Each structure stands twice: as C-alpha cells, then as structure tokens.
PDB file of C-alpha atoms in Angstrom:
ATOM      1  CA  MET A   1      24.961   3.267  -8.104  1.00 66.00           C
ATOM      2  CA  GLN A   2      22.766   2.138  -5.245  1.00 79.00           C
ATOM      3  CA  THR A   3      24.241   0.872  -2.012  1.00 89.00           C
ATOM      4  CA  ALA A   4      22.971  -2.516  -0.902  1.00 94.00           C
ATOM      5  CA  LEU A   5      21.519  -2.767   2.603  1.00 96.00           C
ATOM      6  CA  VAL A   6      23.396  -6.072   2.891  1.00 96.00           C
ATOM      7  CA  PRO A   7      25.442  -7.973   0.287  1.00 96.00           C
ATOM      8  CA  ALA A   8      23.173  -9.429  -2.403  1.00 96.00           C
ATOM      9  CA  ASP A   9      22.034 -12.999  -1.664  1.00 97.00           C
ATOM     10  CA  THR A  10      22.665 -12.636   2.073  1.00 97.00           C
ATOM     11  CA  ARG A  11      20.936 -15.499   3.882  1.00 97.00           C
ATOM     12  CA  ILE A  12      19.555 -15.196   7.397  1.00 95.00           C
ATOM     13  CA  THR A  13      17.774 -18.139   8.981  1.00 92.00           C
ATOM     14  CA  ASN A  14      14.960 -17.803  11.466  1.00 87.00           C
ATOM     15  CA  HIS A  15      15.362 -21.033  13.419  1.00 84.00           C
ATOM     16  CA  PHE A  16      12.124 -20.366  15.276  1.00 82.00           C
ATOM     17  CA  ASN A  17       9.947 -21.028  12.240  1.00 86.00           C
ATOM     18  CA  LYS A  18      12.453 -22.794   9.937  1.00 90.00           C
ATOM     19  CA  GLU A  19      12.466 -19.960   7.429  1.00 92.00           C
ATOM     20  CA  THR A  20      15.523 -18.531   5.648  1.00 94.00           C
ATOM     21  CA  PHE A  21      15.372 -15.079   4.105  1.00 95.00           C
ATOM     22  CA  VAL A  22      17.509 -14.681   0.974  1.00 97.00           C
ATOM     23  CA  PHE A  23      17.937 -10.976   0.245  1.00 97.00           C
ATOM     24  CA  THR A  24      18.363 -11.251  -3.515  1.00 97.00           C
ATOM     25  CA  HIS A  25      17.592  -7.577  -4.216  1.00 96.00           C
ATOM     26  CA  PRO A  26      18.509  -5.675  -1.007  1.00 96.00           C
ATOM     27  CA  TYR A  27      18.039  -2.152  -2.352  1.00 95.00           C
ATOM     28  CA  ASP A  28      15.797   0.813  -1.651  1.00 92.00           C
ATOM     29  CA  ASP A  29      13.833   2.618  -4.357  1.00 87.00           C
ATOM     30  CA  GLN A  30      13.146  -0.349  -6.610  1.00 92.00           C
ATOM     31  CA  PRO A  31       9.899  -0.575  -8.634  1.00 96.00           C
ATOM     32  CA  VAL A  32       8.992  -3.669  -6.593  1.00 97.00           C
ATOM     33  CA  SER A  33      10.423  -5.250  -3.450  1.00 97.00           C
ATOM     34  CA  ARG A  34      11.603  -8.813  -3.971  1.00 97.00           C
ATOM     35  CA  MET A  35      13.311 -11.457  -1.836  1.00 97.00           C
ATOM     36  CA  ASP A  36      13.371 -15.252  -1.595  1.00 98.00           C
ATOM     37  CA  VAL A  37      12.314 -17.447   1.282  1.00 96.00           C
ATOM     38  CA  ILE A  38      13.407 -21.040   1.851  1.00 96.00           C
ATOM     39  CA  LEU A  39      11.216 -23.075   4.164  1.00 96.00           C
ATOM     40  CA  GLU A  40      12.471 -26.254   5.753  1.00 94.00           C
ATOM     41  CA  ALA A  41      10.082 -29.166   6.281  1.00 93.00           C
ATOM     42  CA  GLY A  42       7.473 -27.898   8.712  1.00 89.00           C
ATOM     43  CA  GLY A  43       8.578 -24.306   8.180  1.00 89.00           C
ATOM     44  CA  SER A  44       6.187 -21.370   8.101  1.00 87.00           C
ATOM     45  CA  GLY A  45       6.298 -17.752   6.999  1.00 75.00           C
ATOM     46  CA  GLY A  46       4.696 -14.666   8.451  1.00 59.00           C
ATOM     47  CA  GLY A  47       5.749 -15.328  12.043  1.00 56.00           C
ATOM     48  CA  ASN A  48       4.726 -18.886  12.891  1.00 55.00           C
ATOM     49  CA  ALA A  49       1.857 -18.723  10.407  1.00 68.00           C
ATOM     50  CA  ILE A  50      -0.006 -15.823  12.010  1.00 83.00           C
ATOM     51  CA  ALA A  51      -2.616 -14.381   9.662  1.00 91.00           C
ATOM     52  CA  HIS A  52      -1.664 -10.825   8.717  1.00 93.00           C
ATOM     53  CA  VAL A  53      -2.396  -8.157   6.119  1.00 95.00           C
ATOM     54  CA  HIS A  54      -0.365  -5.770   3.985  1.00 96.00           C
ATOM     55  CA  PRO A  55      -2.642  -2.739   3.621  1.00 96.00           C
ATOM     56  CA  ARG A  56      -0.812  -1.016   0.762  1.00 97.00           C
ATOM     57  CA  THR A  57       0.597  -3.723  -1.474  1.00 97.00           C
ATOM     58  CA  ASP A  58      -0.215  -6.928  -3.257  1.00 98.00           C
ATOM     59  CA  GLU A  59       2.105  -9.844  -2.463  1.00 97.00           C
ATOM     60  CA  ILE A  60       3.054 -12.468  -5.044  1.00 98.00           C
ATOM     61  CA  PHE A  61       4.504 -15.895  -4.208  1.00 98.00           C
ATOM     62  CA  THR A  62       6.366 -17.656  -7.024  1.00 98.00           C
ATOM     63  CA  VAL A  63       7.479 -21.191  -6.141  1.00 98.00           C
ATOM     64  CA  HIS A  64      10.768 -22.477  -7.570  1.00 98.00           C
ATOM     65  CA  TYR A  65      10.781 -25.910  -5.953  1.00 98.00           C
ATOM     66  CA  GLY A  66       8.751 -27.699  -3.335  1.00 98.00           C
ATOM     67  CA  ARG A  67       5.116 -26.822  -2.576  1.00 98.00           C
ATOM     68  CA  LEU A  68       3.673 -23.844  -0.724  1.00 97.00           C
ATOM     69  CA  MET A  69       0.376 -23.500   1.088  1.00 96.00           C
ATOM     70  CA  VAL A  70      -0.942 -19.940   1.016  1.00 96.00           C
ATOM     71  CA  SER A  71      -4.012 -19.262   3.146  1.00 94.00           C
ATOM     72  CA  LEU A  72      -6.138 -16.441   1.723  1.00 95.00           C
ATOM     73  CA  ASP A  73      -8.865 -15.211   4.037  1.00 94.00           C
ATOM     74  CA  GLY A  74      -9.060 -18.661   5.609  1.00 92.00           C
ATOM     75  CA  VAL A  75      -9.057 -20.634   2.347  1.00 96.00           C
ATOM     76  CA  GLU A  76      -5.993 -22.796   1.659  1.00 95.00           C
ATOM     77  CA  HIS A  77      -4.383 -22.652  -1.784  1.00 96.00           C
ATOM     78  CA  TYR A  78      -1.527 -24.932  -2.828  1.00 97.00           C
ATOM     79  CA  VAL A  79       1.151 -23.520  -5.112  1.00 98.00           C
ATOM     80  CA  GLU A  80       3.361 -25.974  -6.982  1.00 98.00           C
ATOM     81  CA  ALA A  81       6.825 -25.409  -8.459  1.00 98.00           C
ATOM     82  CA  GLY A  82       6.550 -23.079 -11.454  1.00 98.00           C
ATOM     83  CA  GLN A  83       3.282 -21.561 -10.234  1.00 98.00           C
ATOM     84  CA  SER A  84       2.455 -18.243  -8.568  1.00 98.00           C
ATOM     85  CA  ALA A  85      -0.219 -16.982  -6.185  1.00 97.00           C
ATOM     86  CA  THR A  86      -1.199 -13.361  -5.582  1.00 97.00           C
ATOM     87  CA  VAL A  87      -2.424 -11.996  -2.259  1.00 97.00           C
ATOM     88  CA  PRO A  88      -4.385  -8.778  -2.887  1.00 97.00           C
ATOM     89  CA  MET A  89      -3.655  -5.908  -0.533  1.00 96.00           C
ATOM     90  CA  GLY A  90      -5.609  -6.040   2.699  1.00 95.00           C
ATOM     91  CA  VAL A  91      -6.459  -9.759   2.464  1.00 97.00           C
ATOM     92  CA  PRO A  92      -5.604 -11.814   5.595  1.00 96.00           C
ATOM     93  CA  HIS A  93      -3.045 -14.490   4.757  1.00 95.00           C
ATOM     94  CA  PHE A  94      -0.147 -16.625   5.889  1.00 93.00           C
ATOM     95  CA  PHE A  95       1.948 -19.326   4.284  1.00 94.00           C
ATOM     96  CA  ARG A  96       3.752 -22.526   5.186  1.00 94.00           C
ATOM     97  CA  ASN A  97       5.716 -25.312   3.564  1.00 95.00           C
ATOM     98  CA  ALA A  98       3.413 -27.999   2.156  1.00 95.00           C
ATOM     99  CA  PHE A  99       6.259 -30.264   1.043  1.00 95.00           C
ATOM    100  CA  ASP A 100       8.221 -32.907   2.933  1.00 95.00           C
ATOM    101  CA  GLY A 101      11.503 -31.250   1.921  1.00 95.00           C
ATOM    102  CA  GLU A 102      12.588 -27.674   1.305  1.00 97.00           C
ATOM    103  CA  THR A 103      10.407 -25.183  -0.541  1.00 97.00           C
ATOM    104  CA  ARG A 104      11.855 -22.041  -2.121  1.00 98.00           C
ATOM    105  CA  ALA A 105       9.767 -19.126  -3.337  1.00 98.00           C
ATOM    106  CA  THR A 106      10.277 -15.554  -4.452  1.00 98.00           C
ATOM    107  CA  VAL A 107       8.123 -13.072  -2.558  1.00 97.00           C
ATOM    108  CA  THR A 108       7.334  -9.872  -4.462  1.00 98.00           C
ATOM    109  CA  PHE A 109       5.622  -6.777  -3.091  1.00 98.00           C
ATOM    110  CA  THR A 110       4.183  -4.731  -5.942  1.00 98.00           C
ATOM    111  CA  ASN A 111       4.399  -1.530  -3.893  1.00 97.00           C
ATOM    112  CA  PRO A 112       7.966  -1.662  -2.553  1.00 96.00           C
ATOM    113  CA  GLN A 113       7.475   0.695   0.423  1.00 96.00           C
ATOM    114  CA  GLN A 114      10.381  -0.268   2.723  1.00 96.00           C
ATOM    115  CA  HIS A 115       9.820  -4.014   2.820  1.00 96.00           C
ATOM    116  CA  GLN A 116      13.524  -4.741   2.326  1.00 96.00           C
ATOM    117  CA  ARG A 117      14.325  -2.868   5.532  1.00 97.00           C
ATOM    118  CA  PHE A 118      11.285  -4.200   7.367  1.00 96.00           C
ATOM    119  CA  PHE A 119      12.069  -7.866   6.738  1.00 94.00           C
ATOM    120  CA  LEU A 120      15.806  -7.366   7.170  1.00 95.00           C
ATOM    121  CA  ASN A 121      15.033  -5.922  10.582  1.00 95.00           C
ATOM    122  CA  LEU A 122      12.979  -9.003  11.522  1.00 92.00           C
ATOM    123  CA  ALA A 123      15.637 -11.356  10.160  1.00 92.00           C
ATOM    124  CA  LEU A 124      18.463  -9.667  12.041  1.00 95.00           C
ATOM    125  CA  TRP A 125      16.452  -9.768  15.238  1.00 94.00           C
ATOM    126  CA  THR A 126      16.288 -13.556  15.020  1.00 91.00           C
ATOM    127  CA  GLU A 127      20.071 -13.651  14.581  1.00 90.00           C
ATOM    128  CA  ASN A 128      21.210 -10.945  17.000  1.00 93.00           C
ATOM    129  CA  HIS A 129      18.350 -10.613  19.497  1.00 94.00           C
ATOM    130  CA  PRO A 130      16.769 -14.032  20.073  1.00 91.00           C
ATOM    131  CA  THR A 131      15.460 -12.743  23.415  1.00 93.00           C
ATOM    132  CA  TYR A 132      12.997 -10.641  21.389  1.00 94.00           C
ATOM    133  CA  PHE A 133      11.156 -13.924  20.679  1.00 89.00           C
ATOM    134  CA  SER A 134       9.139 -16.194  22.934  1.00 83.00           C
ATOM    135  CA  ASN A 135       9.902 -19.885  23.350  1.00 75.00           C
ATOM    136  CA  ASN A 136       7.395 -20.794  20.622  1.00 72.00           C
ATOM    137  CA  GLY A 137       9.054 -18.399  18.178  1.00 74.00           C
ATOM    138  CA  GLU A 138       6.568 -15.535  18.185  1.00 82.00           C
ATOM    139  CA  VAL A 139       7.902 -11.982  18.312  1.00 89.00           C
ATOM    140  CA  LYS A 140       7.346 -10.555  21.788  1.00 92.00           C
ATOM    141  CA  LEU A 141       4.695  -7.868  21.998  1.00 93.00           C
ATOM    142  CA  LEU A 142       7.027  -4.945  22.741  1.00 97.00           C
ATOM    143  CA  ALA A 143       9.409  -5.837  19.926  1.00 96.00           C
ATOM    144  CA  MET A 144       6.506  -6.303  17.533  1.00 94.00           C
ATOM    145  CA  ALA A 145       4.988  -2.980  18.580  1.00 96.00           C
ATOM    146  CA  LEU A 146       8.261  -1.166  17.964  1.00 97.00           C
ATOM    147  CA  GLY A 147       8.794  -2.723  14.534  1.00 96.00           C
ATOM    148  CA  LEU A 148       5.233  -2.252  13.309  1.00 96.00           C
ATOM    149  CA  HIS A 149       5.039   1.312  14.585  1.00 97.00           C
ATOM    150  CA  GLU A 150       8.320   2.376  12.985  1.00 97.00           C
ATOM    151  CA  PHE A 151       7.394   0.656   9.702  1.00 97.00           C
ATOM    152  CA  ARG A 152       3.797   1.849   9.643  1.00 95.00           C
ATOM    153  CA  ASP A 153       1.401   0.473   7.024  1.00 96.00           C
ATOM    154  CA  HIS A 154       3.671  -2.439   6.100  1.00 96.00           C
ATOM    155  CA  LEU A 155       2.054  -5.239   8.093  1.00 95.00           C
ATOM    156  CA  TYR A 156      -0.692  -5.707  10.660  1.00 95.00           C
ATOM    157  CA  VAL A 157      -2.123  -8.795  12.313  1.00 93.00           C
ATOM    158  CA  ALA A 158      -5.482  -9.774  10.875  1.00 93.00           C
ATOM    159  CA  SER A 159      -7.306 -10.336  14.151  1.00 90.00           C
ATOM    160  CA  LEU A 160      -7.568  -6.670  15.266  1.00 91.00           C
ATOM    161  CA  PRO A 161      -8.732  -3.492  13.525  1.00 95.00           C
ATOM    162  CA  VAL A 162      -5.803  -1.644  11.954  1.00 95.00           C
ATOM    163  CA  ARG A 163      -6.753   1.663  13.587  1.00 95.00           C
ATOM    164  CA  MET A 164      -6.658   0.023  17.009  1.00 96.00           C
ATOM    165  CA  GLN A 165      -3.261  -1.500  16.263  1.00 96.00           C
ATOM    166  CA  LYS A 166      -1.815   1.854  15.220  1.00 97.00           C
ATOM    167  CA  ILE A 167      -2.863   3.423  18.514  1.00 97.00           C
ATOM    168  CA  LEU A 168      -1.721   0.434  20.542  1.00 97.00           C
ATOM    169  CA  PHE A 169       1.673   0.128  18.834  1.00 97.00           C
ATOM    170  CA  ALA A 170       2.363   3.861  19.093  1.00 97.00           C
ATOM    171  CA  GLY A 171       2.022   3.679  22.872  1.00 97.00           C
ATOM    172  CA  LEU A 172       3.797   0.373  23.297  1.00 98.00           C
ATOM    173  CA  SER A 173       6.729   1.460  21.111  1.00 97.00           C
ATOM    174  CA  VAL A 174       7.604   4.069  23.757  1.00 98.00           C
ATOM    175  CA  VAL A 175       7.568   1.365  26.430  1.00 98.00           C
ATOM    176  CA  ALA A 176       9.640  -0.891  24.166  1.00 98.00           C
ATOM    177  CA  ARG A 177      12.384   1.710  23.836  1.00 97.00           C
ATOM    178  CA  LEU A 178      12.419   2.303  27.578  1.00 98.00           C
ATOM    179  CA  ALA A 179      12.756  -1.471  28.019  1.00 97.00           C
ATOM    180  CA  GLY A 180      15.801  -1.526  25.728  1.00 97.00           C
ATOM    181  CA  TYR A 181      14.306  -2.815  22.481  1.00 97.00           C
ATOM    182  CA  ARG A 182      15.943  -1.384  19.362  1.00 97.00           C
ATOM    183  CA  LEU A 183      15.489  -1.746  15.619  1.00 97.00           C
ATOM    184  CA  ALA A 184      18.239  -3.605  13.792  1.00 96.00           C
ATOM    185  CA  VAL A 185      17.506  -1.576  10.634  1.00 95.00           C
ATOM    186  CA  ARG A 186      15.810   1.807  10.750  1.00 95.00           C
ATOM    187  CA  PRO A 187      13.393   3.149   8.139  1.00 95.00           C
ATOM    188  CA  ARG A 188      15.101   5.441   5.669  1.00 91.00           C
ATOM    189  CA  GLU A 189      14.318   9.127   5.813  1.00 80.00           C
ATOM    190  CA  VAL A 190      12.136  10.434   3.019  1.00 49.00           C
ATOM    191  CA  GLU A 191      13.997  13.177   1.206  1.00 42.00           C
ATOM    192  CA  LYS A 192      12.410  16.624   1.182  1.00 40.00           C
ATOM    193  CA  SER A 193      12.174  16.585  -2.598  1.00 40.00           C
ATOM    194  CA  GLU A 194      10.413  13.206  -2.521  1.00 45.00           C
ATOM    195  CA  THR A 195       7.957  14.453   0.074  1.00 43.00           C
ATOM    196  CA  SER A 196       7.235  17.527  -2.022  1.00 43.00           C
ATOM    197  CA  ARG A 197       6.689  15.395  -5.125  1.00 43.00           C
ATOM    198  CA  LEU A 198       4.278  13.092  -3.307  1.00 44.00           C
ATOM    199  CA  VAL A 199       2.116  15.948  -2.031  1.00 45.00           C
ATOM    200  CA  GLY A 200       2.366  17.989  -5.228  1.00 48.00           C
ATOM    201  CA  VAL A 201       4.359  20.887  -3.757  1.00 44.00           C
ATOM    202  CA  PRO A 202       7.477  22.085  -5.618  1.00 44.00           C
ATOM    203  CA  ALA A 203      10.702  21.355  -3.753  1.00 41.00           C
ATOM    204  CA  GLU A 204      12.637  24.383  -2.560  1.00 37.00           C
TER     205      GLU A 204
END
C-alpha cells in the first residue's frame, strides 16, 4: 500500500494568487499525476499567470464549475464547466479564473514525473515560507532556482531558452542554499532497479 505524501484531499491556499491546491491523489508512481485547483475570483495559476512550459508532459485541464482561461502560446481559450483543454508538452501556457466566482478544475499530467512533490513543495512554501515570495506574489529568484533545479525538467519559464535556465538555476541553487533556502518536499530517490530498467541494464 502506497504512503500518501499528505492526507488525500489536503488543501493548501496560495493567498498570493488566490489559488488553492487540492491534493486529491498525493502519491508517487501513479500512471498520471492529478490534483485539483480552486481559483477565487481574480485568481491565477502558474505563479501569477507567468507563461511556462512542461517539457516532458502534456497537461490537461478539466473544469468542474466556473470558467477557466487557458492561454496556449499566446492564444486565449475559454474552458467551461464539463469541458477539458489539453496543453501539449513544450507549449507556453498559463491559466486564470475567467468567472466572477470560484472555478475548480482537475489538472492532469500525462507523464507523472514528480509533479505531486513539485507542486506540494510550492504550496508548502506559500504556507510556511511566505518570505520566499515577493510582495506581488512571485517566487523569489533564489527560491525558484532551487526548486526548478532540484525538480529538473518539470517546469521552465517560457521567456528564456531551457538550456540557459538549466545552467542558471544550477549555479543559483548553490547560492540559494547558502542563503538559507530549503525545499519543503525533496524529490524522491530513484531506486537502483528503476534506474537499471530505464537504461536497459539488468539490476544487480
């Protein structure tokens, strides 16, 4: 039986951008990674609606109530209750509430990677380390560098080449640790047998 990272349906609210994460399936090693987001009126997802990319997974938004605006490569798409929108891997996007009340959607990553841990880390930062955020709600550069370096290939901002970001975040993550920044949730270690399976080498 798998151990949950947090109790199922744990809710953590990011007051900076009026977004609540609902960790409906907080487990590693699932065929997909899935969680809900609830956006208050005026709320945005993806860090104050900063365009970003997921280089190794498609992302699916399924709206339960309200109305969601999903920007795909600069083009706005409106998703009504009962509808879904898919963001192909590598496509710049962000989303925000397009309703005058709450909007709730399930966010599904078709390649699970470690998105449960990645977003739980961001959520817990808003709760336990609000100083990691600027006054306008954006993650400070050193905190962002640490998180994106430790969870490589999960998320990158769309405005800079990914290769440049990898180099930049690797260096800045060292500075971040020296400055006292810490992950709230660490990436899980890949077991030796899993590594061997992925590269096609028999496990010892």
